[in-house]
Amino acid sequence: MSSQLLWSSSRLCAAISTALACASPFAANADAIAADATTLERIEVAASPNPLDASAAAGTRLNLSVQETPASITVIDRQTMDERGVRNTQEALFGIPGLAVASPPGNGNAVTWRGFSGAQIAQLFNGIGVQYDAIAARPVDGWIYERVEAIGGPSSFLHGAGAVGGSINYVTRLAQLDRDDTQALATVGSFGSGMVAAGTNQRIGGDDAHDAIRADATWSHSDGWADRNKREATTLALSWLDRIGDDLSHTLALEYQDEDSERPYWGTPAYRDGDTLRIVDGTRTRNYNVADGHYGQQVLWARSLLEWQPSARTQVRNTLYHYDALRDYRDVESYRLTADHQGVIRSAALLQRHDQQLFGDRIEWSHEGTLATLPTQWSAGADVSYNRQTRFPLSLPGVVDTVPIDSVIPGSFFDVPGAEQVYRPDRTNCLHTQALFVENLTHLNSRLSLLTGLRHDWIDLDVVNHRAVSATNPVRFQHDYAPTTGRIALDYAWTPRASVYAQVATSADPPAGILTTANFATLRDFDLSTGRQEEIGTKFQSVDGRHYATLAAYHIVRENLAITDPANPGQTLPVGQQSSRGVELAFGVKPLQALSIDGNLAWVDATLDDFYESVGGVPVSRAGNRPTNTPSRVANLWLDYLFAPQWSAGLDLRALSSRYADTANTTRTAGYGVLGAHLRWQLDPSTSLTVRGRNLADRDVVIYALNTDMVYLGEPRSWELELKKAF
């Protein structure tokens, strides 16, 4: 089946690449028409850069653009985030084809991509993984980030264990020596929301400066669309660039995040209508968490970046980094309806603390030269890190109480029997990682290039149990892993702006769970699971950069994941298999000088090929079923029209198909489409005022199924007024 998919898709890719190349005359005609439109020349709005010209840092350590890299890569830059009104890192991810994302508090950034989710999607910060991605990547205010990058499919050869479905990288703004600038942003909106943000880059010494300092800060507040769910957050980023010499520079970067959420919204109880989950009328904004529910996090990043360029073709980079995070939960987290739908049964009271520290150093060498007379690029390096996390859970899993469905302030956490404000450690996971990696790009001729990559990791996991010792929870558990992963890809450039490619990539990730939280029962003596992807694709951009398109078709198989032992439901075996195949399209069209259209479409067929789960102590096969919360279709569209010299208007649409709430595939959530719009007034070249509406149809949107009794809803209709100023 995979070979048929790849063969059919290769023909489709070649056809589309040829058809798009034929569009260049149309682009030239459009330029000629636009040249006569002298009125539009007065518009003081910068054109968006073509995303295929962006650096492909998410998909390679070589000096390549997205166009030149034979992989499915997406870059959402700062300008694009501003134009789309991106408030946080989660909303930036809508620009990635096929990706679905939600942020329930217990799974801070639940990403599903190419049929995989959880630990199978790596989420990195400036290229650094913390091995706790779904929680550590909780959405934060997006002002401090320069761009968000992503590569679809296995990418362990770049970032280490994990990432069978893809990798996402959040890149922070850093000090630069090319300019002085200052920006400020203020917003006010529905549900008592507001934000104030500012950023400045200043050179010390003017045009001949050898030093620059950048500072970015954000403060945001919201009363929340769910009852009494107040949130306040502060985000800071500071960096100092020192050009020590002509060939040596150093950057010191610090980041701090502080978030407090009172009475976090954990979800809404739901009932089955046929096979579809629905909510009771009047409960849309109800919050069934206890009155003193709380979530808080404090995160500190510190990085030392040293760059040495001994020659025009050679560069050495060293990154020394430290990450420190503390997260606290105090909530009642699960709700289900009574039989008459007049009450809500609450359970799963939890008080928990996560204390995590990461220390590491990475050194990279890159060189451009020749290999047997063929132009070539090399990148090689080593990565060493120490990751330690201790969790302190006080879990009270039984039923807490039953409250009326119209409850306003349903009790206190400390009313629950056994609840107390104490932090007793459960276990400490220590992860020592050492890695060597190498990449090479060789141009076999003027059009054909070969890209290869290889990485080998030595991973030592040491788990110390602080609780009662048992056969499934020993006092200490140790395991070593040594995965080798890689990529090989061919790229054929019909022209410098139209190409087709094919690649094979592999990955390695835990058979279940996450290494920084795993216990003996989860891992036992199992090795890491393995993943393999075959992908073909095509990329095109017009000569003038006004039109672009990318198309990718892929097939991924993940093997050796942990499943329930069919002969012994109390045990697990690392023999399961999951697979997916799909097609992703991203495009940008500018048919008129004043009109731009961007979007993406994706289809995926994801399957649990060999999977058993225990149901009431009985192993049940789920082979052939679709994984939970995995839509088969995802689409996004953005339209922006400059209808007057200082005025523009835009529409945005996001649509997802239905998703299953259980691996049995008996219960689903409805698909949805959400429409937004904005109107922008460009007062002068440096000042804009924008009014923006989200979910204009005010639809009840289920963005995540927590289980078959409870769903996580999206934001109702909301409005926002934004003032942006550059100095």
XYZ file of C-alpha atoms in Angstrom:
727
model
C 0.000 0.000 0.000
C 2.803 2.437 0.900
C 4.579 1.841 -2.423
C 1.318 2.524 -4.303
C 0.836 5.703 -2.295
C 4.363 6.910 -2.991
C 4.148 6.063 -6.715
C 0.804 7.839 -7.131
C 1.961 10.788 -5.091
C 5.220 11.107 -7.027
C 3.212 11.439 -10.243
C 0.980 14.005 -8.555
C 3.993 15.946 -7.216
C 5.639 16.034 -10.631
C 2.398 17.185 -12.276
C 1.818 19.938 -9.766
C 5.440 21.087 -9.938
C 5.173 21.345 -13.740
C 1.802 23.107 -13.571
C 3.026 25.617 -11.018
C 6.126 26.337 -13.063
C 3.808 27.244 -15.950
C 2.219 29.891 -13.715
C 5.257 32.174 -14.011
C 3.923 33.989 -17.130
C 0.729 34.742 -15.176
C 2.831 36.179 -12.364
C 4.688 38.380 -14.828
C 1.386 39.644 -16.282
C 0.139 40.332 -12.772
C 3.238 42.449 -12.143
C 2.600 44.422 -15.319
C -0.999 45.082 -14.282
C 0.078 46.041 -10.778
C 2.629 48.479 -12.169
C -0.215 50.560 -13.637
C -2.061 50.652 -10.333
C -0.308 53.783 -9.092
C -2.817 54.322 -6.290
C -1.779 51.118 -4.536
C 1.875 52.178 -4.525
C 1.069 54.563 -1.673
C 0.244 51.735 0.719
C 2.879 51.646 3.450
C 2.609 47.962 4.332
C 5.593 45.621 3.955
C 5.062 42.511 1.857
C 5.355 39.162 3.604
C 8.594 37.333 2.805
C 8.286 34.111 0.869
C 8.401 31.254 3.420
C 10.407 29.036 1.055
C 13.321 31.489 1.257
C 13.482 31.199 5.052
C 16.244 29.304 6.810
C 15.469 25.593 7.178
C 16.943 25.410 10.691
C 14.104 23.164 11.887
C 15.042 20.486 9.381
C 18.825 20.674 9.107
C 21.927 22.179 10.702
C 23.318 22.984 7.267
C 23.076 26.410 5.670
C 19.989 25.698 3.559
C 16.689 27.394 2.831
C 13.313 25.670 3.048
C 13.300 25.480 -0.762
C 16.669 23.698 -0.832
C 15.898 21.143 1.904
C 14.304 17.823 0.823
C 11.836 17.637 3.703
C 8.467 19.016 4.739
C 9.392 22.199 6.632
C 7.225 25.089 7.815
C 8.448 28.441 9.164
C 6.057 30.938 10.753
C 8.048 34.149 11.116
C 7.452 37.189 13.314
C 5.737 39.194 10.590
C 3.322 36.362 9.824
C 2.460 35.965 13.498
C 1.755 39.697 13.752
C -0.429 39.717 10.642
C -2.484 36.762 11.896
C -2.936 38.176 15.389
C -1.165 35.258 17.066
C -1.508 35.670 20.834
C 0.444 32.650 22.014
C 2.651 29.834 20.825
C -0.316 27.490 20.338
C -1.988 29.770 17.801
C 1.248 30.025 15.819
C 1.048 26.265 15.177
C -2.070 26.670 12.999
C 0.307 27.527 10.173
C 1.670 23.957 10.126
C -0.210 21.725 7.637
C -2.137 18.862 9.230
C -1.398 19.776 12.835
C -4.115 19.754 15.528
C -3.444 21.291 18.938
C -5.216 21.899 22.249
C -4.076 23.016 25.690
C -5.968 21.333 28.532
C -4.052 22.044 31.775
C -3.018 18.417 32.323
C -1.547 18.196 28.827
C -0.265 21.706 28.294
C 0.240 21.577 24.516
C -1.396 18.445 23.152
C -0.206 18.263 19.544
C -1.413 15.648 17.051
C 0.450 15.519 13.746
C 0.777 12.932 10.986
C -1.236 10.462 13.086
C 0.946 10.707 16.208
C 0.752 12.675 19.441
C 2.190 13.132 22.931
C 5.831 12.116 23.272
C 5.930 11.273 19.535
C 5.988 15.015 18.709
C 9.143 16.827 19.859
C 8.699 20.439 20.965
C 11.994 22.298 21.303
C 13.113 25.683 22.547
C 15.880 27.204 20.427
C 16.755 23.693 19.282
C 16.894 22.282 22.819
C 14.567 19.500 23.968
C 13.566 19.189 27.628
C 12.083 15.660 27.252
C 8.794 16.800 28.791
C 7.354 18.453 25.732
C 3.587 18.164 26.162
C 3.788 19.954 29.546
C 6.863 22.173 29.061
C 5.465 23.535 25.784
C 2.325 24.891 27.479
C 1.229 27.933 25.419
C 2.832 31.192 26.516
C 2.507 34.722 25.162
C 4.148 34.747 21.749
C 5.730 38.237 21.774
C 9.256 37.088 22.719
C 9.493 34.610 19.823
C 11.087 35.445 16.485
C 9.637 32.454 14.661
C 8.250 28.944 14.994
C 9.757 26.164 12.860
C 8.584 22.631 12.182
C 9.641 19.520 10.283
C 7.151 16.742 9.599
C 7.924 13.116 10.376
C 10.839 11.382 12.149
C 13.620 13.766 13.137
C 15.487 11.996 15.933
C 18.590 12.295 13.736
C 18.513 16.017 14.584
C 17.140 16.240 18.108
C 17.500 12.853 19.785
C 14.939 10.388 21.110
C 11.340 11.184 20.202
C 9.804 12.944 17.211
C 8.326 10.132 15.125
C 5.486 12.450 14.061
C 7.518 15.642 13.756
C 9.435 18.359 15.583
C 8.474 21.924 16.487
C 11.014 24.561 17.473
C 10.208 27.858 19.223
C 12.925 30.440 18.472
C 13.398 33.441 20.764
C 14.300 36.948 19.610
C 17.995 37.767 20.107
C 20.116 40.906 20.000
C 21.323 41.949 16.523
C 23.997 44.356 15.265
C 22.191 45.394 12.067
C 19.651 47.862 13.494
C 18.163 49.831 16.374
C 14.445 49.411 16.783
C 11.682 49.451 19.361
C 8.142 48.080 19.169
C 5.194 48.227 21.527
C 1.845 46.435 21.541
C -1.307 46.858 23.622
C -4.540 44.876 23.363
C -7.885 44.829 25.134
C -10.617 42.300 24.489
C -13.481 40.111 25.583
C -13.564 38.318 28.958
C -11.480 41.020 30.620
C -8.432 40.187 28.549
C -5.574 42.570 27.924
C -1.893 42.565 27.101
C 0.962 45.051 27.140
C 4.185 44.139 25.349
C 7.343 45.954 24.328
C 10.656 45.064 22.759
C 13.807 46.950 21.865
C 17.098 46.176 20.137
C 19.827 48.760 20.756
C 23.395 48.824 19.496
C 26.030 50.238 21.802
C 28.146 52.548 19.656
C 25.954 53.156 16.602
C 26.754 51.744 13.158
C 30.248 50.673 14.242
C 28.958 48.924 17.359
C 30.450 45.695 18.619
C 27.730 45.160 21.229
C 23.934 45.070 21.162
C 21.294 44.484 23.800
C 17.754 43.270 23.259
C 14.925 43.207 25.794
C 11.356 41.941 25.317
C 8.615 41.880 27.937
C 4.944 40.901 28.032
C 2.278 41.180 30.696
C -1.146 39.673 30.043
C -4.326 39.187 32.014
C -7.703 37.539 31.429
C -10.801 36.814 33.497
C -11.301 33.764 31.255
C -14.296 32.746 29.198
C -14.980 29.902 31.668
C -16.388 30.936 35.069
C -13.815 32.615 37.321
C -10.813 31.295 35.411
C -8.470 34.232 35.854
C -5.004 34.117 34.354
C -2.044 36.451 34.696
C 1.325 35.967 33.033
C 4.644 37.753 32.652
C 7.240 36.844 30.036
C 10.715 38.343 29.743
C 13.620 37.803 27.337
C 17.010 39.528 27.563
C 20.080 39.048 25.383
C 23.487 40.671 25.010
C 25.547 40.201 21.844
C 29.265 40.950 22.056
C 31.344 40.811 18.861
C 34.669 40.025 20.479
C 36.560 40.086 17.182
C 36.037 39.858 13.439
C 35.664 36.086 13.684
C 34.350 35.609 17.241
C 31.087 36.611 18.931
C 29.225 35.704 22.102
C 25.544 36.023 23.045
C 24.180 35.680 26.558
C 20.422 35.011 26.573
C 18.016 34.816 29.515
C 14.273 34.070 29.473
C 11.726 33.998 32.257
C 8.069 32.933 32.279
C 5.694 33.324 35.209
C 2.078 32.206 34.908
C -0.719 31.941 37.469
C -4.142 30.579 36.623
C -6.903 30.642 39.227
C -9.495 27.888 39.047
C -8.256 26.461 35.727
C -10.868 25.176 33.302
C -10.274 21.417 32.948
C -13.184 20.573 30.678
C -16.934 20.125 30.401
C -18.948 16.947 31.132
C -20.532 15.493 28.006
C -23.098 12.887 26.996
C -23.436 10.627 23.960
C -25.925 11.539 21.263
C -25.692 8.473 19.043
C -21.906 8.121 18.781
C -21.179 11.858 19.181
C -20.265 13.673 22.387
C -22.346 16.763 23.180
C -22.666 19.154 26.098
C -25.804 20.068 28.038
C -27.337 23.435 27.134
C -26.217 26.133 29.538
C -22.943 24.452 30.545
C -20.742 25.986 27.870
C -18.972 28.426 30.187
C -19.444 26.461 33.413
C -16.309 25.676 35.400
C -16.613 22.651 37.689
C -13.172 22.938 39.235
C -13.015 23.788 42.942
C -13.035 27.461 43.908
C -9.393 27.362 45.028
C -8.145 25.411 41.999
C -4.756 26.601 40.794
C -2.099 26.153 38.142
C 1.197 28.022 38.218
C 4.556 27.781 36.524
C 7.893 29.555 36.703
C 10.411 28.817 33.957
C 13.964 30.120 33.577
C 16.220 29.627 30.563
C 19.874 30.646 30.384
C 22.036 30.198 27.276
C 25.588 31.087 26.360
C 26.123 31.105 22.574
C 29.693 31.294 21.278
C 30.325 31.522 17.515
C 33.762 31.330 15.923
C 34.349 31.642 12.188
C 37.994 30.809 11.469
C 37.403 31.111 7.699
C 34.715 32.136 5.251
C 33.729 28.468 4.816
C 34.053 27.143 8.361
C 32.139 27.921 11.542
C 32.153 26.529 15.083
C 29.236 27.112 17.487
C 28.954 26.193 21.137
C 25.732 26.394 23.150
C 25.867 26.052 26.923
C 22.368 25.943 28.414
C 20.374 25.607 31.617
C 16.637 25.147 32.130
C 14.807 25.358 35.456
C 11.039 24.855 35.766
C 8.637 24.583 38.687
C 4.961 23.762 38.089
C 2.143 23.437 40.626
C -1.359 21.958 40.299
C -4.223 21.953 42.807
C -7.488 20.875 41.195
C -10.420 18.494 40.920
C -9.962 17.403 37.340
C -12.621 14.912 36.162
C -16.359 15.458 35.697
C -19.180 13.307 34.360
C -22.925 13.807 34.159
C -25.454 12.047 36.347
C -27.986 9.840 34.561
C -30.616 12.624 34.500
C -28.076 15.258 33.353
C -28.978 17.432 36.347
C -25.767 16.910 38.286
C -22.039 16.566 37.815
C -20.015 13.827 39.521
C -16.557 15.165 40.300
C -13.467 13.023 40.883
C -9.659 12.935 40.563
C -8.541 15.503 43.128
C -4.841 16.158 42.603
C -2.198 18.342 44.190
C 1.097 18.027 42.350
C 4.436 19.730 41.846
C 6.934 19.211 39.006
C 10.510 20.265 39.707
C 12.774 19.957 36.653
C 16.331 21.066 35.833
C 18.264 20.571 32.620
C 21.969 21.259 32.083
C 23.676 20.778 28.743
C 26.289 21.752 26.197
C 26.329 21.376 22.431
C 29.222 22.016 20.074
C 28.747 22.135 16.294
C 31.165 22.428 13.397
C 30.078 23.340 9.868
C 32.092 23.588 6.663
C 31.486 24.263 2.986
C 33.912 22.734 0.528
C 34.205 19.935 -1.994
C 34.015 16.164 -1.906
C 35.909 14.652 -4.852
C 35.345 17.928 -6.777
C 31.616 17.988 -5.895
C 30.301 21.005 -3.922
C 29.430 19.876 -0.407
C 28.412 21.043 3.066
C 29.212 19.323 6.355
C 27.868 19.694 9.856
C 28.989 17.629 12.829
C 28.947 17.893 16.571
C 28.357 16.523 20.027
C 25.637 17.079 22.618
C 25.834 16.316 26.353
C 22.991 16.898 28.824
C 21.756 16.023 32.291
C 17.995 16.154 32.857
C 16.504 15.699 36.333
C 12.861 15.809 37.321
C 11.090 15.061 40.605
C 7.325 14.921 40.844
C 5.366 15.362 44.078
C 1.822 14.040 43.535
C -0.954 13.873 46.106
C -3.580 11.936 44.170
C -7.089 11.312 45.541
C -8.622 9.359 42.649
C -12.066 8.543 44.067
C -15.338 10.426 43.671
C -15.225 13.779 45.460
C -18.903 14.751 45.339
C -21.884 15.416 43.108
C -22.803 19.053 42.483
C -25.791 20.602 40.701
C -25.163 21.221 37.032
C -25.672 24.962 37.585
C -23.180 25.221 40.473
C -21.341 28.538 40.688
C -18.584 27.970 43.296
C -18.438 24.217 43.991
C -16.378 23.853 47.169
C -12.718 23.856 48.113
C -9.904 21.436 47.326
C -9.184 21.068 51.041
C -12.755 19.888 51.663
C -11.783 16.629 49.950
C -10.951 13.907 52.521
C -7.195 13.369 52.612
C -6.344 16.692 50.955
C -3.473 18.661 52.444
C -0.888 21.187 51.310
C 2.136 18.902 51.322
C 4.677 17.880 48.715
C 5.959 14.335 49.123
C 8.254 13.123 46.341
C 7.121 10.180 44.248
C 10.247 9.466 42.193
C 13.181 11.268 40.658
C 14.097 10.591 37.037
C 17.659 11.404 35.983
C 18.445 11.303 32.295
C 22.078 11.452 31.113
C 22.418 11.883 27.341
C 25.488 11.980 25.122
C 25.227 12.191 21.357
C 27.308 12.498 18.198
C 25.748 13.718 14.956
C 26.775 14.464 11.386
C 25.061 15.790 8.244
C 26.206 16.183 4.660
C 24.813 17.749 1.508
C 26.563 16.950 -1.742
C 25.562 18.357 -5.130
C 25.880 15.410 -7.504
C 25.348 17.750 -10.463
C 23.839 21.168 -11.104
C 20.322 19.914 -10.316
C 20.599 16.796 -8.151
C 21.716 16.839 -4.516
C 22.035 14.168 -1.826
C 21.333 14.986 1.834
C 22.302 12.519 4.564
C 22.283 12.632 8.346
C 23.217 10.298 11.192
C 22.995 10.528 14.980
C 23.928 8.141 17.760
C 22.742 8.669 21.344
C 23.884 7.119 24.609
C 21.005 7.524 27.073
C 21.252 6.490 30.732
C 18.005 6.547 32.722
C 18.164 6.323 36.501
C 14.856 6.325 38.418
C 14.806 6.574 42.217
C 11.577 5.565 43.949
C 10.677 7.641 47.028
C 7.481 5.703 47.801
C 6.689 2.173 49.000
C 8.740 -0.512 47.247
C 6.974 -3.284 45.324
C 7.617 -5.756 42.530
C 6.389 -3.212 39.953
C 7.961 -0.228 41.701
C 11.488 -1.085 42.896
C 13.582 1.255 44.988
C 15.754 1.985 41.950
C 15.428 1.342 38.242
C 18.144 1.868 35.624
C 18.141 1.414 31.882
C 20.548 2.260 29.064
C 19.616 2.999 25.468
C 21.828 3.482 22.411
C 19.676 4.385 19.382
C 21.103 5.269 15.979
C 18.837 7.249 13.664
C 19.336 8.841 10.276
C 18.017 10.345 7.077
C 18.833 10.040 3.378
C 17.176 12.284 0.798
C 17.486 13.246 -2.854
C 16.439 16.629 -4.243
C 16.046 17.416 -7.940
C 15.737 21.092 -8.903
C 13.876 21.575 -12.173
C 14.725 25.259 -11.729
C 16.163 27.176 -8.741
C 12.537 27.681 -7.625
C 10.878 24.382 -8.490
C 11.996 21.006 -7.151
C 10.935 17.483 -6.253
C 12.412 15.299 -3.532
C 12.276 11.891 -1.871
C 13.537 10.950 1.563
C 13.659 8.174 4.147
C 14.097 9.012 7.863
C 14.088 7.020 11.091
C 13.378 7.763 14.754
C 13.523 6.260 18.233
C 11.255 7.065 21.184
C 10.020 5.472 24.434
C 7.598 2.544 23.950
C 5.177 4.365 26.265
C 5.191 7.592 28.253
C 8.105 10.003 28.646
C 11.568 9.145 29.955
C 11.569 12.049 32.436
C 8.402 10.696 34.129
C 8.548 6.968 33.297
C 8.579 4.246 35.963
C 9.489 0.570 35.975
C 5.959 -0.561 35.074
C 6.046 1.639 31.970
C 9.472 0.686 30.608
C 10.628 -2.525 32.343
C 13.546 -3.807 30.261
C 12.057 -2.660 26.948
C 14.164 -0.985 24.298
C 13.044 2.183 22.531
C 10.393 1.924 19.838
C 11.452 2.622 16.257
C 9.896 4.706 13.519
C 10.466 4.983 9.786
C 9.102 7.432 7.240
C 9.142 7.518 3.460
C 8.237 10.908 2.014
C 8.101 12.490 -1.421
C 7.270 16.083 -2.183
C 7.555 19.098 -4.405
C 8.148 22.807 -3.769
C 7.541 25.789 -6.031
C 7.774 29.551 -5.844
C 7.355 32.085 -8.618
C 10.284 34.206 -9.730
C 8.805 37.298 -8.101
C 8.095 35.391 -4.881
C 4.373 36.179 -4.928
C 3.180 32.583 -5.295
C 4.416 29.427 -3.624
C 3.235 25.889 -2.925
C 4.541 22.761 -1.238
C 3.106 19.263 -1.451
C 4.236 16.234 0.549
C 3.046 12.627 0.703
C 4.319 10.330 3.454
C 4.046 6.895 5.053
C 5.162 6.342 8.673
C 5.367 3.117 10.685
C 6.110 3.046 14.416
C 7.018 -0.375 15.839
C 7.633 -1.894 19.273
C 5.285 0.361 21.216
C 3.997 -0.986 24.535
C 0.610 -2.753 24.512
C -1.350 -4.960 26.895
C -0.175 -8.566 26.819
C -3.072 -10.527 25.189
C -2.228 -13.537 27.392
C -1.783 -11.529 30.590
C -3.772 -8.263 30.895
C -1.706 -7.181 33.893
C 1.503 -7.054 31.832
C 2.710 -5.083 28.828
C 4.705 -6.122 25.777
C 6.780 -3.919 23.414
C 5.362 -5.440 20.224
C 2.658 -3.019 19.083
C 2.566 -1.128 15.814
C 1.000 2.107 14.612
C 1.125 3.639 11.151
C -0.091 6.573 9.114
C -0.100 7.791 5.558
C -1.156 11.176 4.289
C -0.796 14.207 2.066
C -0.088 17.816 3.094
C -0.408 20.939 0.929
C 0.624 24.498 1.819
C 0.225 27.435 -0.544
C 0.364 31.190 -0.909
C -1.130 33.137 -3.808
C -1.111 36.860 -4.523
C -3.426 37.244 -7.555
C -3.521 41.030 -7.075
C -1.010 43.396 -5.548
C -3.592 44.153 -2.854
C -4.820 40.588 -2.227
C -2.968 37.710 -0.556
C -4.267 34.202 0.140
C -2.411 31.645 2.268
C -3.537 28.255 3.460
C -2.867 24.617 4.072
C -4.775 21.362 3.649
C -3.968 17.914 4.994
C -5.373 14.400 4.970
C -4.119 11.530 7.104
C -5.118 7.890 7.477
C -3.803 6.861 10.908
C -4.167 3.281 12.165
C -3.444 1.198 15.251
C -2.085 -1.820 13.369
C -1.317 -4.053 16.351
C -2.696 -2.783 19.628
C -4.355 -4.375 22.663
C -5.778 -2.597 25.675
C -7.146 -3.974 28.905
C -10.911 -3.518 29.352
C -12.137 -4.721 32.733
C -9.128 -7.024 32.975
C -9.736 -8.511 29.524
C -7.357 -7.778 26.613
C -9.213 -6.353 23.602
C -7.669 -5.804 20.178
C -7.997 -2.323 18.671
C -6.272 -3.249 15.426
C -7.511 -1.173 12.500
C -8.840 1.652 14.661
C -7.833 5.300 14.513
C -5.861 6.822 17.447
C -7.796 9.175 19.716
C -8.037 12.912 18.973
C -6.657 12.394 15.464
C -8.592 14.228 12.721
C -8.382 12.799 9.224
C -8.644 16.274 7.660
C -7.325 19.679 8.750
C -7.540 22.953 6.815
C -6.522 26.571 7.437
C -7.052 29.644 5.263
C -5.982 33.288 5.631
C -7.123 36.059 3.276
C -5.948 39.668 3.461
C -7.101 42.518 1.200
C -5.706 46.068 1.093
C -8.831 47.874 -0.064
C -7.510 51.413 0.493
C -4.055 52.976 0.996
C -4.330 52.758 4.784
C -6.987 50.092 5.278
C -6.960 46.312 5.068
C -9.396 43.561 6.002
C -8.922 39.849 6.426
C -10.625 36.536 7.053
C -9.286 33.360 8.624
C -10.828 29.902 8.714
C -9.781 26.770 10.606
C -11.555 23.444 10.100
C -11.043 19.951 11.543
C -12.914 16.727 10.870
C -14.355 14.558 13.652
C -12.044 12.716 16.068
C -12.514 9.617 18.211
C -12.569 9.922 22.000
C -11.538 6.293 22.621
C -9.365 3.640 21.008
C -12.476 1.479 20.592
C -13.700 4.133 18.119
C -17.232 4.017 19.564
C -17.428 7.682 20.578
C -16.427 10.741 18.611
C -16.427 14.510 18.737
C -18.012 16.548 15.971
C -15.873 18.213 13.353
C -15.903 21.985 13.262
C -15.033 25.135 11.371
C -14.169 28.425 13.066
C -14.299 31.762 11.238
C -12.419 34.902 12.238
C -11.953 38.356 10.730
C -10.027 41.575 11.243
C -10.008 45.190 10.097
C -6.715 47.113 10.220
C -6.083 50.844 9.952
C -2.480 51.783 9.178
C -2.384 55.268 10.689
C 1.187 55.838 9.521
C 4.095 53.553 8.495
C 4.859 52.751 12.145
C 1.390 52.688 13.750
C -1.552 50.347 13.222
C -4.911 49.831 14.912
C -6.655 46.476 14.442
C -10.010 45.127 15.555
C -10.227 41.349 15.440
C -13.050 38.866 15.954
C -12.657 35.149 16.651
C -15.244 32.356 16.340
C -17.647 34.839 14.779
C -20.432 32.256 14.467
C -20.109 31.592 18.233
C -20.032 27.831 17.726
C -19.637 25.258 20.484
C -16.295 23.795 19.473
C -14.874 20.601 20.973
C -11.149 20.865 20.372
C -10.087 17.866 22.483
C -11.752 14.754 23.912
C -10.419 14.086 27.399
C -12.349 10.795 27.594
C -15.803 9.510 26.690
C -17.434 11.592 29.466
C -15.615 14.904 29.192
C -14.497 17.338 26.480
C -12.330 20.440 26.303
C -14.057 23.358 24.569
C -12.677 26.176 22.479
C -13.154 29.878 23.098
C -16.622 31.376 22.356
C -16.991 34.427 20.132
C -14.570 37.127 21.227
C -13.339 40.552 20.163
C -9.993 42.262 20.486
C -8.663 45.767 19.834
C -4.924 45.999 19.138
C -2.635 49.022 18.937
C 0.875 48.448 17.592
C 3.617 51.046 17.375
C 7.196 50.985 16.090
C 9.760 53.612 17.068
